[in-house]
Coordinates of C-alpha atoms in Angstrom, one line a residue:
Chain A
X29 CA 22.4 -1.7 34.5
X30 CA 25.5 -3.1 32.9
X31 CA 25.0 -2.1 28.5
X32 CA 27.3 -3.6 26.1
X33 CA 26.5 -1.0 22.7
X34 CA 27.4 -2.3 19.4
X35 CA 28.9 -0.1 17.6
X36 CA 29.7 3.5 18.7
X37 CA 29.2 5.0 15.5
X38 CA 27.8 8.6 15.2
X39 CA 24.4 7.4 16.6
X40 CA 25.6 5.1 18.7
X41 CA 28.0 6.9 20.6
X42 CA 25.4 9.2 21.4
X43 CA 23.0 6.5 22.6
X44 CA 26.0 5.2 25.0
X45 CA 26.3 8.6 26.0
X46 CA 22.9 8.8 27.6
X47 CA 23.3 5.7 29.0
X48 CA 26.5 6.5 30.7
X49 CA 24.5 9.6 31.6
X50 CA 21.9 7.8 33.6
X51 CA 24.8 6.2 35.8
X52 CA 24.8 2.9 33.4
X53 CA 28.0 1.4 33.0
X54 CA 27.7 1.1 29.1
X55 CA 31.1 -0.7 27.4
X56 CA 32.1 -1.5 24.0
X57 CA 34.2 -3.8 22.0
X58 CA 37.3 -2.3 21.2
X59 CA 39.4 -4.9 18.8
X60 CA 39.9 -3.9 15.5
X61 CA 38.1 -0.9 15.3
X62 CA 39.2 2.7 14.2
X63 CA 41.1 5.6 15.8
X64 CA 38.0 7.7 15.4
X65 CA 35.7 5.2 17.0
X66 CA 37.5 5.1 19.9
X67 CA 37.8 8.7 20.4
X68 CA 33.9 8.9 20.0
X69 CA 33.4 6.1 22.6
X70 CA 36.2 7.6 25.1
X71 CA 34.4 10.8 24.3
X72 CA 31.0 9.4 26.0
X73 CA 32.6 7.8 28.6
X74 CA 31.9 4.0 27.6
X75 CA 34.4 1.5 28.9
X76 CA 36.5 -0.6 26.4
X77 CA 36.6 -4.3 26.1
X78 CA 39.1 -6.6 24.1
X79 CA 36.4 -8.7 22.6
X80 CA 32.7 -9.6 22.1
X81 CA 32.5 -12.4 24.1
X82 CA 34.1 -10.4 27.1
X83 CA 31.2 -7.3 26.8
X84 CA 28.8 -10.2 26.5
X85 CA 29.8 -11.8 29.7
X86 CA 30.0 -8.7 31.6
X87 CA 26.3 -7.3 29.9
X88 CA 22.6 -7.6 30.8
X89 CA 21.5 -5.9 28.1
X90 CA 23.4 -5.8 24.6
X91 CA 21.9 -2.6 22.5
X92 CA 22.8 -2.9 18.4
X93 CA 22.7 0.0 16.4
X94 CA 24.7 -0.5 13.2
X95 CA 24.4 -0.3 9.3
X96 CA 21.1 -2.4 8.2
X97 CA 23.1 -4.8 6.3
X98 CA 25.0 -5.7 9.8
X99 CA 21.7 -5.8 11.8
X100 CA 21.4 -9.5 11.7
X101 CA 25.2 -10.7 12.1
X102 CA 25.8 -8.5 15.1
X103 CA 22.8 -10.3 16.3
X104 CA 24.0 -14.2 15.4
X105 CA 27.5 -12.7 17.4
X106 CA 25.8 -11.8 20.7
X107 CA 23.6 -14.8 20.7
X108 CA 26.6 -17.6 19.6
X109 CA 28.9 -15.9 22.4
X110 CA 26.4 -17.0 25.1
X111 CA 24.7 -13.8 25.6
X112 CA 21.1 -14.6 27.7
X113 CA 20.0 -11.1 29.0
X114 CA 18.0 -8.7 27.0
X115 CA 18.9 -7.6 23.4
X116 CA 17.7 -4.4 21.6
X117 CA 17.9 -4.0 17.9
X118 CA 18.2 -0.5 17.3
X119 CA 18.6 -0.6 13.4
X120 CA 16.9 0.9 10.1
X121 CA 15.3 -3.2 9.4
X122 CA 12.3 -4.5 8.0
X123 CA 9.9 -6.0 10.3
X124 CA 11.1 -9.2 8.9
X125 CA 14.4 -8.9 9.7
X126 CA 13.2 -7.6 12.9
X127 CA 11.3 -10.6 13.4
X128 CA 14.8 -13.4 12.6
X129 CA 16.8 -11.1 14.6
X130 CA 13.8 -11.9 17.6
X131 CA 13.9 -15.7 17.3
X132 CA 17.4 -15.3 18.3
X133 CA 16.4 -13.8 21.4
X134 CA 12.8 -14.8 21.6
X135 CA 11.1 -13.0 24.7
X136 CA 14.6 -11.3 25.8
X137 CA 14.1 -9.1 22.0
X138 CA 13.3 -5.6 22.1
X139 CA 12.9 -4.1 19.0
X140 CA 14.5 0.0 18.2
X141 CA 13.9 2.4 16.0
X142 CA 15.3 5.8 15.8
X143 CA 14.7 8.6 14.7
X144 CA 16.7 11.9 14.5
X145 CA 20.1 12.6 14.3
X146 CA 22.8 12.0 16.9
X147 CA 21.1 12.5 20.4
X148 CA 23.0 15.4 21.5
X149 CA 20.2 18.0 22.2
X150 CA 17.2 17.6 24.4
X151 CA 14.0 16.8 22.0
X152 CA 16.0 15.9 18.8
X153 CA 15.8 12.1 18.9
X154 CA 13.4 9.7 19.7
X155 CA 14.1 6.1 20.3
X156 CA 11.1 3.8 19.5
X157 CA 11.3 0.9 21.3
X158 CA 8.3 -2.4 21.3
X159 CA 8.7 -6.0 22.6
X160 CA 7.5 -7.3 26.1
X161 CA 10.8 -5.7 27.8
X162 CA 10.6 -2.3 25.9
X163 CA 9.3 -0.2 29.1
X164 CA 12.2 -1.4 30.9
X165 CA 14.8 -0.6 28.3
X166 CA 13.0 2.7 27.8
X167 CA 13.4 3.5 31.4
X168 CA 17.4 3.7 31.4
X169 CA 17.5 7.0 29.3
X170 CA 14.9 8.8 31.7
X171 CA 16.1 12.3 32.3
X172 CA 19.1 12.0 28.7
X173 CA 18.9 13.9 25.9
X174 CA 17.5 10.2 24.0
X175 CA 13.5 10.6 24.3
X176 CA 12.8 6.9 25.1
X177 CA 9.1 5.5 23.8
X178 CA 7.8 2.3 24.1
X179 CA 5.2 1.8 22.2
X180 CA 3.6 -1.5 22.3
X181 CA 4.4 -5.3 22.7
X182 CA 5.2 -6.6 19.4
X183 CA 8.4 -7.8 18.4
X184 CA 8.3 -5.6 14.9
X185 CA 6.7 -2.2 15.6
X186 CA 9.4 -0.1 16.2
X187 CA 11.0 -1.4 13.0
X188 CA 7.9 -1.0 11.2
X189 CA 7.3 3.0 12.4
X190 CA 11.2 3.5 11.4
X191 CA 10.7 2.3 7.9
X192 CA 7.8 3.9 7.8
X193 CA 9.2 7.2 8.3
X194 CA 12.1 7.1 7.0
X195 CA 10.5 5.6 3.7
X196 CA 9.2 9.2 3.3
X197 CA 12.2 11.7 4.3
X198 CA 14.9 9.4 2.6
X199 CA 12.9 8.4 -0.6
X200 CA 11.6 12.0 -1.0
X201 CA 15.3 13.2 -1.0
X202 CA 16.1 10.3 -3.2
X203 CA 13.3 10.8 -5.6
X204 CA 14.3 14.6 -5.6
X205 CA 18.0 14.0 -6.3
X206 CA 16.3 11.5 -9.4
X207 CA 14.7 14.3 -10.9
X208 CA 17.4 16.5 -10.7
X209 CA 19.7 13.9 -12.9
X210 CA 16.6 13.2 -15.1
X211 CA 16.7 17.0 -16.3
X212 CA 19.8 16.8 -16.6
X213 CA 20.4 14.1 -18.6
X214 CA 17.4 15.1 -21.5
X215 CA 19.0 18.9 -21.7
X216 CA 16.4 20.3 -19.6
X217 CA 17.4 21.3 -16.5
X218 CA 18.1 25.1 -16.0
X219 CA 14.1 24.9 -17.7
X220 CA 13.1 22.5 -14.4
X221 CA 14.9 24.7 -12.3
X222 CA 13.2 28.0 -13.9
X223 CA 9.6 26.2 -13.9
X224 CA 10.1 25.3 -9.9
X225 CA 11.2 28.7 -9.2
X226 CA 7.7 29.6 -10.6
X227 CA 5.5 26.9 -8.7
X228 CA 8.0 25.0 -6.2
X229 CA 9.6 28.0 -4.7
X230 CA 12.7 26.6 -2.4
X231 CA 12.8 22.9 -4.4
X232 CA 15.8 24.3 -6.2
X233 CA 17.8 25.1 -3.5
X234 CA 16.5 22.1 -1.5
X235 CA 17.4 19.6 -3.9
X236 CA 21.2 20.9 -3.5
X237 CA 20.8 21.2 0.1
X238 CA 20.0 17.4 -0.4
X239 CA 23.0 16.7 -2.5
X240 CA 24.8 17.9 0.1
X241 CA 23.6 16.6 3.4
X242 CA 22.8 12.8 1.5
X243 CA 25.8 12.4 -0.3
X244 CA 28.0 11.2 3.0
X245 CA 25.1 8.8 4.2
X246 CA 24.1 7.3 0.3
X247 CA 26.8 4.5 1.1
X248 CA 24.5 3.2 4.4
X249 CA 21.2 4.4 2.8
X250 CA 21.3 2.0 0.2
X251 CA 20.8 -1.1 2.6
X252 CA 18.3 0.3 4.3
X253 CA 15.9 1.2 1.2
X254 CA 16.4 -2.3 0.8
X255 CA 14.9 -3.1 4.3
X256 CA 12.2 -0.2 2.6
X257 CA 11.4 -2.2 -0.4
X258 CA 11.2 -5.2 1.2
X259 CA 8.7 -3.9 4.1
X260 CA 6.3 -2.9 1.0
X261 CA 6.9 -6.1 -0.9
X262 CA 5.5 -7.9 2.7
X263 CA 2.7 -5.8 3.2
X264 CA 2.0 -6.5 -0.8
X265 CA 2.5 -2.8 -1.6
X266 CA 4.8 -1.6 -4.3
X267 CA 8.1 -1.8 -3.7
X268 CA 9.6 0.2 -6.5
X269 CA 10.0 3.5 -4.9
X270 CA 12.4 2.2 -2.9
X271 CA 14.2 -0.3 -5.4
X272 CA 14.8 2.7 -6.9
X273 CA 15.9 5.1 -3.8
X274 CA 18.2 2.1 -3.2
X275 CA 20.2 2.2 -7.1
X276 CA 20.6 5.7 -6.5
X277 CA 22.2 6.3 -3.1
X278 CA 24.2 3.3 -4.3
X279 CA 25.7 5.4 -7.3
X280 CA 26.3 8.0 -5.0
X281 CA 28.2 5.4 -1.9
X282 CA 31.4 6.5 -3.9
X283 CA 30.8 10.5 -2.1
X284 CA 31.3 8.7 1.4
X285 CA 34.4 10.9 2.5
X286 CA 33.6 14.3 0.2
X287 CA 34.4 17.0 2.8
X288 CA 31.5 18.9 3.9
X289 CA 29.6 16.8 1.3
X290 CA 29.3 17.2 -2.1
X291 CA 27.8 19.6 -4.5
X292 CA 25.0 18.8 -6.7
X293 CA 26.7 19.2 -9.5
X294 CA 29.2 16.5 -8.3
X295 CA 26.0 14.1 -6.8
X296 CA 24.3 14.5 -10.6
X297 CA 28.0 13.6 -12.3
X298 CA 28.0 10.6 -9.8
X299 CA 24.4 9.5 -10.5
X300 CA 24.4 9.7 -14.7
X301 CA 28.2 7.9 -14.3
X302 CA 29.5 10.9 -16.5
X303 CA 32.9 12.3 -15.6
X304 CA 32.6 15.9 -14.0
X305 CA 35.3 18.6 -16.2
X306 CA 36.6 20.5 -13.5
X307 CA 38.0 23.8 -13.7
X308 CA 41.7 24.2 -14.0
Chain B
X16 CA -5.3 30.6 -37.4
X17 CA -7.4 28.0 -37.8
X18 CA -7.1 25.7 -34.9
X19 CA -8.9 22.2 -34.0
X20 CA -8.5 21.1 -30.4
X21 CA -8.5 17.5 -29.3
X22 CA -9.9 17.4 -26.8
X23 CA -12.2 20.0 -24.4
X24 CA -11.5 18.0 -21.3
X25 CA -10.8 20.3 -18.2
X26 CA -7.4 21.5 -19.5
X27 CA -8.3 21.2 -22.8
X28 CA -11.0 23.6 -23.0
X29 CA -8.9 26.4 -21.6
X30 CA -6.2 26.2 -24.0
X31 CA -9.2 26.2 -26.4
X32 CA -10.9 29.6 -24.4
X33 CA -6.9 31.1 -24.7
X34 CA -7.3 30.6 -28.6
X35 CA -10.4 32.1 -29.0
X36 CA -9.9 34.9 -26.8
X37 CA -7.3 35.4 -29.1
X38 CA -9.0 36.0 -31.9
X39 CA -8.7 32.2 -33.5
X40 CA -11.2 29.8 -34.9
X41 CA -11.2 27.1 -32.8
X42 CA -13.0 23.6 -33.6
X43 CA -13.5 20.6 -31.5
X44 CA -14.7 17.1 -32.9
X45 CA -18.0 16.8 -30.6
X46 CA -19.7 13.5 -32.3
X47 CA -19.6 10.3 -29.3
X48 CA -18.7 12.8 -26.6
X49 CA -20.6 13.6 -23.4
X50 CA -23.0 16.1 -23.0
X51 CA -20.2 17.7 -20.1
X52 CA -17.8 18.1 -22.7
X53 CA -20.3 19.7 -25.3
X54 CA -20.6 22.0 -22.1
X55 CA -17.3 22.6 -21.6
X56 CA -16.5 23.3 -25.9
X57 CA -18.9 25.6 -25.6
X58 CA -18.8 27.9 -22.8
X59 CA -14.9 27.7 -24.0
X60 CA -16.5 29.2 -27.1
X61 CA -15.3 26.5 -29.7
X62 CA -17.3 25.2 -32.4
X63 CA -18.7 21.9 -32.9
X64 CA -17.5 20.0 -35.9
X65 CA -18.8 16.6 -36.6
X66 CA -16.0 14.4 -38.0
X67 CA -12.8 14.1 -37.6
X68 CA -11.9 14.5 -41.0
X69 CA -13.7 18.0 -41.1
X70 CA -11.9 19.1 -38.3
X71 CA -8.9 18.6 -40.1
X72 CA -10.0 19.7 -43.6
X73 CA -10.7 23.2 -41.6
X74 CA -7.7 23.6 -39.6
X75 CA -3.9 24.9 -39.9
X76 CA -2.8 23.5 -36.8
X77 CA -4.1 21.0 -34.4
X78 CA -3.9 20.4 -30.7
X79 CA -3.9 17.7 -29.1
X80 CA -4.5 17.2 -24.9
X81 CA -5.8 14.0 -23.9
X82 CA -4.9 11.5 -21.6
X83 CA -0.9 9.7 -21.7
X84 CA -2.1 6.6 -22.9
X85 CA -4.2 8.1 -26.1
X86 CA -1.6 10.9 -27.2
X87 CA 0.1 8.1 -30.1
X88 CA -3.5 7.2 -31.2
X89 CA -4.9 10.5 -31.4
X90 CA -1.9 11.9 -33.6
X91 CA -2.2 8.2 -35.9
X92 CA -5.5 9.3 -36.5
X93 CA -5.4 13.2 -37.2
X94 CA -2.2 12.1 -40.1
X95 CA -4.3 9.2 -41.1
X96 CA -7.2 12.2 -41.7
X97 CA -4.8 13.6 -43.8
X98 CA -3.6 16.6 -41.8
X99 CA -0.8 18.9 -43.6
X100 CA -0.5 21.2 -40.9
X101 CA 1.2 22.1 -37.5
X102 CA 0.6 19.3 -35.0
X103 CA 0.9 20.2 -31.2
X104 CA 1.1 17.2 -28.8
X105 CA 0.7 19.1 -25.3
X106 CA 0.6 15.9 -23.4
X107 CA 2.4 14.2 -20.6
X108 CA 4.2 11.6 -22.4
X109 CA 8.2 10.2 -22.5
X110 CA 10.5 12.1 -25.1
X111 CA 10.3 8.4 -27.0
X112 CA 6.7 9.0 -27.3
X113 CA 7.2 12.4 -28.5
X114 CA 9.7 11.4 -31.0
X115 CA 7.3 8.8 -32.1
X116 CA 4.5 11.3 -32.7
X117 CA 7.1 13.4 -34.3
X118 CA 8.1 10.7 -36.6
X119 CA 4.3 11.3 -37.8
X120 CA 4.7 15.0 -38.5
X121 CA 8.5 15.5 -39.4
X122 CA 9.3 19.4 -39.1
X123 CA 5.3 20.6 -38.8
X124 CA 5.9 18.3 -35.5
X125 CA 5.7 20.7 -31.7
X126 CA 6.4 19.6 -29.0
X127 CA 4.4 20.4 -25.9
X128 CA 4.2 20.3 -21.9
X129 CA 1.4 22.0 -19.8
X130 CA 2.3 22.6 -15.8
X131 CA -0.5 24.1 -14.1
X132 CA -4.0 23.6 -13.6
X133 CA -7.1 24.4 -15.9
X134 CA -5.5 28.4 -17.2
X135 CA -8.6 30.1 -16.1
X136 CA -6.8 32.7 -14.4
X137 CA -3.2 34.4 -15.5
X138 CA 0.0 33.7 -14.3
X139 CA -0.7 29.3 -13.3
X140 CA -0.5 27.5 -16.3
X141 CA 2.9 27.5 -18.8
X142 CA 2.3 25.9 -21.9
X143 CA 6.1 24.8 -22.6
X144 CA 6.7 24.5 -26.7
X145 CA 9.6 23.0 -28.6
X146 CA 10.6 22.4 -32.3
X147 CA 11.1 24.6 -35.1
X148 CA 7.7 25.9 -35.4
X149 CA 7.4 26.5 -31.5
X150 CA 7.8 30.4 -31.2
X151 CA 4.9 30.4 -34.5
X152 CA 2.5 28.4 -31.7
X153 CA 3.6 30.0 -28.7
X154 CA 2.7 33.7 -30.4
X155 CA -1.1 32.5 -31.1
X156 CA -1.4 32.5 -27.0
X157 CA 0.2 36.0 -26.6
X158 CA -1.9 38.0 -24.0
X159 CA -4.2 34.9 -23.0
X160 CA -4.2 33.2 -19.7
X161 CA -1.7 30.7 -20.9
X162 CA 2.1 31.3 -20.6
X163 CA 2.9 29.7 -23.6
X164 CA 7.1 29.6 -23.9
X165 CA 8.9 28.0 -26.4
X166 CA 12.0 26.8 -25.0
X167 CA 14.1 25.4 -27.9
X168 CA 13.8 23.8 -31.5
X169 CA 14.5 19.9 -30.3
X170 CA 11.6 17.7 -30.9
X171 CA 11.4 15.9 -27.7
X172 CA 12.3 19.2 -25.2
X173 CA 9.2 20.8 -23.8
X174 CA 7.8 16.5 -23.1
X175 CA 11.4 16.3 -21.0
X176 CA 10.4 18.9 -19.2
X177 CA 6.9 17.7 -18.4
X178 CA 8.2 14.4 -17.4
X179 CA 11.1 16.0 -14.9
X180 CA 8.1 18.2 -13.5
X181 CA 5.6 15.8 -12.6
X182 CA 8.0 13.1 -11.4
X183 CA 8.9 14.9 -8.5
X184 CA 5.1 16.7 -8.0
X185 CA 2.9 13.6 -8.7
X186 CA 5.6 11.5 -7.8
X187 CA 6.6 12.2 -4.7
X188 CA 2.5 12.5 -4.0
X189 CA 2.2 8.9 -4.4
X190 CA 5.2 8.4 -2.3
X191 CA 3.4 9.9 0.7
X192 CA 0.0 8.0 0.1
X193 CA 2.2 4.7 -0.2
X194 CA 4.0 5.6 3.0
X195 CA 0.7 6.1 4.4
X196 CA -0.5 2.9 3.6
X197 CA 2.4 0.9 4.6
X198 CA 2.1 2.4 8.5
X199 CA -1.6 1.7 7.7
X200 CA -0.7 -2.2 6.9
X201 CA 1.5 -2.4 9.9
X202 CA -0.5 -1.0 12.6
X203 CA 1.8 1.7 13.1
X204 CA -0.5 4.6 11.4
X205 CA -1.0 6.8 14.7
X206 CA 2.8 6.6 15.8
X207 CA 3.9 7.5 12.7
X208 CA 1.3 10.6 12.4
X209 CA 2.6 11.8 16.4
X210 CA 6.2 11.5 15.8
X211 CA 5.1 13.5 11.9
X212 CA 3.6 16.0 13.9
X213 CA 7.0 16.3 16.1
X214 CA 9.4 16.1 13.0
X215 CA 7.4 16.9 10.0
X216 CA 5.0 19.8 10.7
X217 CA 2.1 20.1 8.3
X218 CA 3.2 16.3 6.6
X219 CA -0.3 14.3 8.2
X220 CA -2.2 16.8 7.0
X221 CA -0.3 17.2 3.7
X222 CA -1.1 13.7 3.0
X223 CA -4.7 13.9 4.0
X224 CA -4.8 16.8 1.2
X225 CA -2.9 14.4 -1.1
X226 CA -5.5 11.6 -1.0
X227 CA -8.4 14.2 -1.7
X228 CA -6.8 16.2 -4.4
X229 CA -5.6 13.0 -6.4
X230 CA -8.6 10.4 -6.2
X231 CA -10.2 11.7 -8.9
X232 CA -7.4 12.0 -10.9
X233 CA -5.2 8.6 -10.7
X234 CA -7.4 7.0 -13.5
X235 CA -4.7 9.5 -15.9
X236 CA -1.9 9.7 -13.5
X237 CA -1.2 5.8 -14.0
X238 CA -0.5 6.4 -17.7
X239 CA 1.7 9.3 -16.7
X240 CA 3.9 7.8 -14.4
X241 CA 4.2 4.8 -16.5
X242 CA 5.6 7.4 -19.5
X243 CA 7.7 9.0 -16.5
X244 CA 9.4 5.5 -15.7
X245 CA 10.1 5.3 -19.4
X246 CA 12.1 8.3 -19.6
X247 CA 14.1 7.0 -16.3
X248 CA 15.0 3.9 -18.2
X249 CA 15.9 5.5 -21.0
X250 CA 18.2 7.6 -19.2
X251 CA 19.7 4.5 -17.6
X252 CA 18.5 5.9 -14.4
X253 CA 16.0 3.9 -12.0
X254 CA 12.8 3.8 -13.0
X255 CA 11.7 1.9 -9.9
X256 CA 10.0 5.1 -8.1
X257 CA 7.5 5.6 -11.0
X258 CA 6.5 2.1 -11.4
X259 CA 5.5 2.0 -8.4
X260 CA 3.6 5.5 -8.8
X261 CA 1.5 3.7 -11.4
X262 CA 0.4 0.9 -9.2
X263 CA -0.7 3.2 -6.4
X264 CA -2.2 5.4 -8.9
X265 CA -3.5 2.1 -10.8
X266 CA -5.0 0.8 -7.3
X267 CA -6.9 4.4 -6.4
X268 CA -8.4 4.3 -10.3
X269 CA -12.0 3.6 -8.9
X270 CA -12.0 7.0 -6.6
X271 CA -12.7 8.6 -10.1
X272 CA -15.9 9.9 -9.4
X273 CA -15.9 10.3 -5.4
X274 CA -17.6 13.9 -4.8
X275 CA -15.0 16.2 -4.2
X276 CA -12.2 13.4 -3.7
X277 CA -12.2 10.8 -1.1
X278 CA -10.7 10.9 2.4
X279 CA -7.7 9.7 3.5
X280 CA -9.5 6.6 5.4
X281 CA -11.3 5.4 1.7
X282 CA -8.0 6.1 0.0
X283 CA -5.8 3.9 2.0
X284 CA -8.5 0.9 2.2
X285 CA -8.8 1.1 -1.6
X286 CA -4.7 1.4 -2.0
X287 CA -4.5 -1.7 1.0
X288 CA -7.2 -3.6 -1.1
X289 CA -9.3 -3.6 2.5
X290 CA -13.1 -3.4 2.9
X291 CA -13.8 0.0 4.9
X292 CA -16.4 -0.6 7.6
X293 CA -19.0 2.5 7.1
X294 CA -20.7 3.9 10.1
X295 CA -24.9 3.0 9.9

């Protein structure tokens, strides 16, 4: 089948990978995108195009995966440059967002969720996938390292099992990283840290392990505890968890580019808005 | 020392066994309390006074453990008995709340913050203490099943430390039942529990642990969280997670009494506002 994927970041280059795996002529849009991206999609073998509505016209299916906040206009692209074969929304959405993004497309939606890191060992990453034409889309990454599922014929239940799980591993480490700046702010926290050693043995050295691997990411978290909040707020549950995850990986979207990530005592600076004295 | 204990609930009563196994004289106000409590007071070995005001008359230092909500009421009412003593609030509450008990009590004012369960054996409960007289209260437990530490001279300390505690521990507990319920609202409850199982050994069943051990308690945990979001705001950081802590909490209030705690099932229809359907 002939994939147009939009964009190959991180994730996505290792979805187009698969693809290109399981003999799928898989292209992207080239124009006006970075060095680094197109060393990544040259890297899995996808084919450049000059624009959108050229991948569109050569594609029968488009596959998305792209911050949250992008999930929708990517979508309004594909649909305004003519694009009639099947769409997959692979992004960290709300149901309801799921559900605009499936009017555009109305029978031809599939709806994604992943889950995992970059697919580039066997049995790391799954890729949810519901809608009418979800078996068929799961069927193109038979035998890659991206474990396909299909799980149902709704146009929102892959979105809905993403936030789902994600509403637990990425407000945990947000709630965690909280807690952390709450002790430090009132004075207390070699105390918290003393009292968890005690009863939480490994939170310590979690919660830095969380600064660290969260403090790249916090700038594309935010939008999708956002999508979080808002998937409580429809299914009239509360929604503050996640208003809250959302304020904090906001503070920290200024770490984007810390090498290696940063250190907690950096993260903590970042999160009370206090300037870190560094030695000299 | 002459101690009066307000009041014998579960963790009350061991702080008030501690005492007396130390060798003090420890009173508890027993008139309009239940025949459990009287129980409780005495197999704790504390003896019954039947007012308020003789309780006070009697003692050199006071203790108070009772609910979040009470702590402000309780300490209004032991100055308004005309207490001249040490005052101990060892409950969950915001450093405001402390400072406004402290307001109450000036320099005979400790601070207090127990993390544990019941102390009925050594080494699981710490009795954190701060303010000038701390080290004088945390002495009176010395060689009892309570840990007592005092862990500075700052009025507010040892209720900073509660609150950075539980946030994460009975925070991140609600998170999970919450998470939980939003799969639950979605339809999405057995993906989410396979792809746990794959990802997140031991969470499903976590959670299944978390609904039983906290129904009986969310009634108090409400009032807790609430005093937790308070000391977010007033740190300028988002208080978001633990307001919506509360409502969970708020919404699982009627498991109070379930024998043993409730299952997940009862949990998450009480949480989801749903009618469960009960086998004939």
């Amino acid at each position: 089948m002939n994939v147009l994927l939009l964009h190959p970041g991180a994730m996505g280059a290792s979805i187009g990978a698969a693809l290109v795996a399981g003999g799928h002529d898989t292209a992207w849009v080239a124009t006006g995108r970075s060095v680094e991206t197109a060393k990544r999609a040259g890297d899995a073998g996808l084919s450049p195009v000059e624009t959108l509505a050229a991948g569109v016209g050569g594609a029968e299916l488009v596959i998305s995966v792209c911050p949250p906040h992008a999930s929708v206009d990517v979508a309004r692209a594909v649909r305004d440059a003519g694009f009639s074969g099947l769409y997959v929304d692979g992004n960290a959405v709300s149901p309801a967002t799921a559900e605009t993004v499936h009017r555009l497309f109305d029978a031809h939606y599939v709806d994604g969720g992943i889950i995992g890191p970059p697919a580039w060992r066997a049995g790391a990453t799954r890729f949810y996938l519901s809608g009418s034409h979800a078996e068929t889309v799961a069927a193109l990454f038979e035998g890659s390292l991206v474990d396909a599922r299909a799980i149902g014929t709704a146009p929102t239940q892959a979105s809905a099992l993403k936030m789902s799980y994600a509403a637990f591993t990425k407000g945990s480490s947000a709630l965690l990283l909280a807690v952390r700046a709450l002790a430090e702010a009132n004075g207390v926290s070699q105390e918290l840290l003393a009292e968890w050693d005690i009863s939480q043995p490994g939170l310590a050295s979690r919660s830095a392990g969380t600064a660290k691997s969260t403090s790249q990411k916090a700038w594309r978290f935010e939008g999708e505890m956002r999508e979080i909040a808002a998937t409580f707020a429809e299914a009239n549950l509360p929604s503050g968890f996640h208003e809250g995850a959302a304020e904090l990986y906001g503070r920290m979207a200024v770490l984007k580019d810390a090498p290696g990530g940063a250190a907690i005592e950096v993260v903590l600076a970042e999160i009370l808005g206090r300037t870190l004295e560094r030695c000299g």
